[in-house]
GROMACS .gro file of C-alpha atoms in nm:
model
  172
    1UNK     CA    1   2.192  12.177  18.235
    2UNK     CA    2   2.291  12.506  18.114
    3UNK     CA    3   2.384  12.822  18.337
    4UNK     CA    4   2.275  12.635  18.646
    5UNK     CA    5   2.504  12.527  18.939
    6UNK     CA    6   2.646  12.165  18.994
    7UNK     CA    7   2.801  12.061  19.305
    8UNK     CA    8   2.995  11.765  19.254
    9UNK     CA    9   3.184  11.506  19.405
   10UNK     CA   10   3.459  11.292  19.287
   11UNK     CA   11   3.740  11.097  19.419
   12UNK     CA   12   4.127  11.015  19.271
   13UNK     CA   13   4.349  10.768  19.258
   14UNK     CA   14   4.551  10.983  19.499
   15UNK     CA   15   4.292  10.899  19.768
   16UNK     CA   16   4.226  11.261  19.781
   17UNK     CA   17   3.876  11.392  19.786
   18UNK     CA   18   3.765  11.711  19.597
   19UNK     CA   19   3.413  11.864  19.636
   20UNK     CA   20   3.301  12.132  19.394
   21UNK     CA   21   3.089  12.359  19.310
   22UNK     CA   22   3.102  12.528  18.927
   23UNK     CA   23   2.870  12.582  18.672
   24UNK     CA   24   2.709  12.342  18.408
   25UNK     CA   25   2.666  12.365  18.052
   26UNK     CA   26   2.551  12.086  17.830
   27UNK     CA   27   2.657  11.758  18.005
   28UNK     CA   28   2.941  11.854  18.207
   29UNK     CA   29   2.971  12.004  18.511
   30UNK     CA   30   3.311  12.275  18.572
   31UNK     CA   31   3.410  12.252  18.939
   32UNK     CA   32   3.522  12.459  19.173
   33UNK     CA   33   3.864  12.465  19.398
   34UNK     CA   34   3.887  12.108  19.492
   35UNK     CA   35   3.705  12.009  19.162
   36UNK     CA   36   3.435  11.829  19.078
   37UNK     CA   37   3.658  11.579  18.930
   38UNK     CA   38   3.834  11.476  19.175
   39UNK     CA   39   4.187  11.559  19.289
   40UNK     CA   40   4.096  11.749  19.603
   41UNK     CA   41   4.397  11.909  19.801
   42UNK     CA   42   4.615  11.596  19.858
   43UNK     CA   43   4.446  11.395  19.573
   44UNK     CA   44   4.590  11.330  19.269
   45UNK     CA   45   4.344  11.415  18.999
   46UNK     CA   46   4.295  11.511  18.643
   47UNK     CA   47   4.546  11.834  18.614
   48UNK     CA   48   4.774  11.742  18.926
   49UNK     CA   49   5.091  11.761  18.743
   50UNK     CA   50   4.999  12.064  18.508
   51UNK     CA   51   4.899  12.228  18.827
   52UNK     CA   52   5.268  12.126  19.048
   53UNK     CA   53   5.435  12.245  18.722
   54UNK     CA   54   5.231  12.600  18.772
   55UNK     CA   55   5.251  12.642  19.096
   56UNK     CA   56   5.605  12.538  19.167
   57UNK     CA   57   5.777  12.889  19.035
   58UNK     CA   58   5.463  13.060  19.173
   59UNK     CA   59   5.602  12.946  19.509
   60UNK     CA   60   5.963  12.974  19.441
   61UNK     CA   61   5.910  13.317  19.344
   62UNK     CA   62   5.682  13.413  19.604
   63UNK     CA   63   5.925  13.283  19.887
   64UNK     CA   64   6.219  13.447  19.719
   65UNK     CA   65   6.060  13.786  19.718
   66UNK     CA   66   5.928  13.715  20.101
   67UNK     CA   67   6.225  13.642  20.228
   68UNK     CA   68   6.419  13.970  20.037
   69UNK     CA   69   6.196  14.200  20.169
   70UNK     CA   70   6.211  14.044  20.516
   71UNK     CA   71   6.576  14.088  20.533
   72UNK     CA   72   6.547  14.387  20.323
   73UNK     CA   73   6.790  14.304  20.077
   74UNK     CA   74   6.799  14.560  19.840
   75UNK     CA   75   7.020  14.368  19.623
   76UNK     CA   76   6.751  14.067  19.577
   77UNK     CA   77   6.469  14.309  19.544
   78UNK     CA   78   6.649  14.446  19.287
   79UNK     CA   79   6.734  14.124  19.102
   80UNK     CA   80   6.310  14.016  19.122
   81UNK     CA   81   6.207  14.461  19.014
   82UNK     CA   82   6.452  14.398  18.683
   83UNK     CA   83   6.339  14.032  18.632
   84UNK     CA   84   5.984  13.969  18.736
   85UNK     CA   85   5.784  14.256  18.722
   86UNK     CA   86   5.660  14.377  18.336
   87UNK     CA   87   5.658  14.718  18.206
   88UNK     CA   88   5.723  14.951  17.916
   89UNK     CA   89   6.083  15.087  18.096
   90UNK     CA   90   6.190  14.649  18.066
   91UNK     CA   91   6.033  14.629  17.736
   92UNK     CA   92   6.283  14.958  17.583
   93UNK     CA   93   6.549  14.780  17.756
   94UNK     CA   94   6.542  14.467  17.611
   95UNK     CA   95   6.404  14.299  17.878
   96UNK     CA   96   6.143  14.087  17.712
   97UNK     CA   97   6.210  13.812  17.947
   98UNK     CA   98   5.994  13.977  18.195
   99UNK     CA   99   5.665  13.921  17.998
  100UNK     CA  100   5.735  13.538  18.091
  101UNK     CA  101   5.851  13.581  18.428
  102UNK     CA  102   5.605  13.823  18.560
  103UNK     CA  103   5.316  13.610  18.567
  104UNK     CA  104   5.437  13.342  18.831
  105UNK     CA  105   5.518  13.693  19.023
  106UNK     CA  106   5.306  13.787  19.350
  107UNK     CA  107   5.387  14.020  19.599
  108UNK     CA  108   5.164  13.991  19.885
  109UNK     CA  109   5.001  13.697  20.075
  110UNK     CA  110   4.614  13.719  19.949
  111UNK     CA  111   4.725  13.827  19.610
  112UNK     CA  112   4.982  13.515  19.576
  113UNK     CA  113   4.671  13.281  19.768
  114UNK     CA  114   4.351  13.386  19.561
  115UNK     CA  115   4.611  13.346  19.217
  116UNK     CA  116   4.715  12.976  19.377
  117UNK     CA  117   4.313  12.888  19.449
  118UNK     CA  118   4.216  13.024  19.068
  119UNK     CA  119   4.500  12.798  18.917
  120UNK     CA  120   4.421  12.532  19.083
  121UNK     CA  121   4.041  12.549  19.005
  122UNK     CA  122   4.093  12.675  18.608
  123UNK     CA  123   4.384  12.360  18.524
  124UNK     CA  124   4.186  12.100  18.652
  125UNK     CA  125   3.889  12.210  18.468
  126UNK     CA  126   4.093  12.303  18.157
  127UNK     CA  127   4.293  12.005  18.176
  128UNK     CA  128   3.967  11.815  18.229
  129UNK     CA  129   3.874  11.907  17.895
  130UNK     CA  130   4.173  11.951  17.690
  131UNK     CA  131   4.467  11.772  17.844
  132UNK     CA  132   4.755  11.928  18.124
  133UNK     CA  133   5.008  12.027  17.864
  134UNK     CA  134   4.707  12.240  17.709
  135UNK     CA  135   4.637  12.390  18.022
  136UNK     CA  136   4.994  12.464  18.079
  137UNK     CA  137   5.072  12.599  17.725
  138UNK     CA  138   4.727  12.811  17.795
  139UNK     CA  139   4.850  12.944  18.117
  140UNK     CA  140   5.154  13.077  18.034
  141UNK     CA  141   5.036  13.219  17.696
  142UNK     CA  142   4.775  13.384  17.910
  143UNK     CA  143   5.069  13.528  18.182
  144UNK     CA  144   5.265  13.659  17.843
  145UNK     CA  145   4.907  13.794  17.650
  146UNK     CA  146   4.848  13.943  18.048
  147UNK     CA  147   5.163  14.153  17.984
  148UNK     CA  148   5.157  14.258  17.661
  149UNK     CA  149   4.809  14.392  17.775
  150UNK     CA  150   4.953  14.569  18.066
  151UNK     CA  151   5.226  14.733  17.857
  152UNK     CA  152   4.995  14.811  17.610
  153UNK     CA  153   4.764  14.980  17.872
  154UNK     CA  154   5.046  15.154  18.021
  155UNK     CA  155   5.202  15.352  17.735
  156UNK     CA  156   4.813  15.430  17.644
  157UNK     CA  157   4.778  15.626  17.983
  158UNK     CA  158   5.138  15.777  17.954
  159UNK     CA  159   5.029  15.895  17.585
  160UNK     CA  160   4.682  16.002  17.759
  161UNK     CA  161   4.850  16.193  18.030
  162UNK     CA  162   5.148  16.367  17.768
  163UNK     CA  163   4.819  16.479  17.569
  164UNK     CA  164   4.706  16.654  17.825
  165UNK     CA  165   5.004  16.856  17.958
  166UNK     CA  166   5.052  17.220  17.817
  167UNK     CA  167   5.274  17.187  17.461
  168UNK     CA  168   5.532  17.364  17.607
  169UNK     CA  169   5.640  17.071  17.871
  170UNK     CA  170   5.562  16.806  17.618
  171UNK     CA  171   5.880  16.899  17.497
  172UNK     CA  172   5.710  16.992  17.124
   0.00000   0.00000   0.00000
C-alpha cells in the first residue's frame, strides 16, 4: 500500500492498547497518536522511553512557566525569557544555550498539548523504524535546526524591514 490510510491495532507488553490511524507506504503502516504499534497511552510500546525522556522537560518546563506566570513572578519569568526562548538578541549575547532549551519550551495549554500529541505520535513511529536513541538524537537536532531557522528568519525580516526605512534613520 502506498499513500493510502491504515488503521491499525496493536497491543504492548505494558498491557496498554494503542489504535492508529497513519499512512502506508510499502509494507508498513505509520500510526497515529496511540500508534499502530502498540504502546497506547498507559502501554509500554516501541518508543516509550525515548518518548518519557522527551516529554519529561517538556512538562517540567511547561509547569515551571505555569506556575510563574500564575504567581506572576517576574523574577522566574525572567529566568525562562533569558533561558528558554531563542532569538538573535540571546544569540549576540552568548546565549547559545537557548537553541537547546527552547524547543522543550511551550507557553500556552493547546500549544504545549498538540506539541505533546505530535511527539508522541512521530517517536514511536521513528523509533519504530530506527531505534529510541535515534528518535531522541533526531528530536533534539530538529528543536536546535528549529532555532537556527528561526534566528535565521528573524535577522532576514529585521534586514528586510532596515532596507526599507529612509537612509537617513538607517543610521548610513
Amino acid at each position: 500500500l502506498v499513500g493510502g490510510v491504515v488503521r491499525g491495532v496493536g497491543s504492548s507488553k505494558g498491557g496498554g492498547v494503542g489504535v492508529g490511524v497513519g499512512v502506508g507506504v510499502g509494507r508498513r503502516a505509520f500510526g497515529g497518536f496511540g500508534g499502530g504499534f502498540g504502546g497506547g497511552v498507559g502501554g509500554g510500546g516501541v518508543g516509550t522511553q525515548a518518548f518519557r525522556l522527551l516529554a519529561l522537560p517538556n512538562v517540567l518546563a511547561f509547569g515551571a512557566w505555569q506556575f510563574a506566570s500564575a504567581t506572576d513572578d517576574w523574577r522566574l519569568q525572567r529566568l525562562f525569557m533569558d533561558n528558554f526562548f531563542c532569538s538573535e538578541l540571546a544569540l549576540h549575547q552568548g546565549r547559545v544555550w537557548t537553541f537547546v532549551t527552547a524547543p522543550f519550551m511551550h507557553t500556552g495549554a493547546m500549544h504545549f498539548l498538540f506539541n505533546m500529541v505530535c511527539l508522541h505520535s512521530f517517536v514511536a513511529n521513528v523509533a519504530y523504524l530506527r531505534g529510541e536513541a535515534f528518535a531522541v538524537a533526531l528530536c533534539v537536532v530538529g528543536g536546535v535546526a528549529s532555532c537556527v531557522a528561526h534566528v535565521g528568519w528573524e535577522a532576514a525580516q529585521r534586514h528586510r524591514r532596515d532596507l526599507a526605512r529612509p537612509r537617513f534613520f538607517r543610521g548610513a
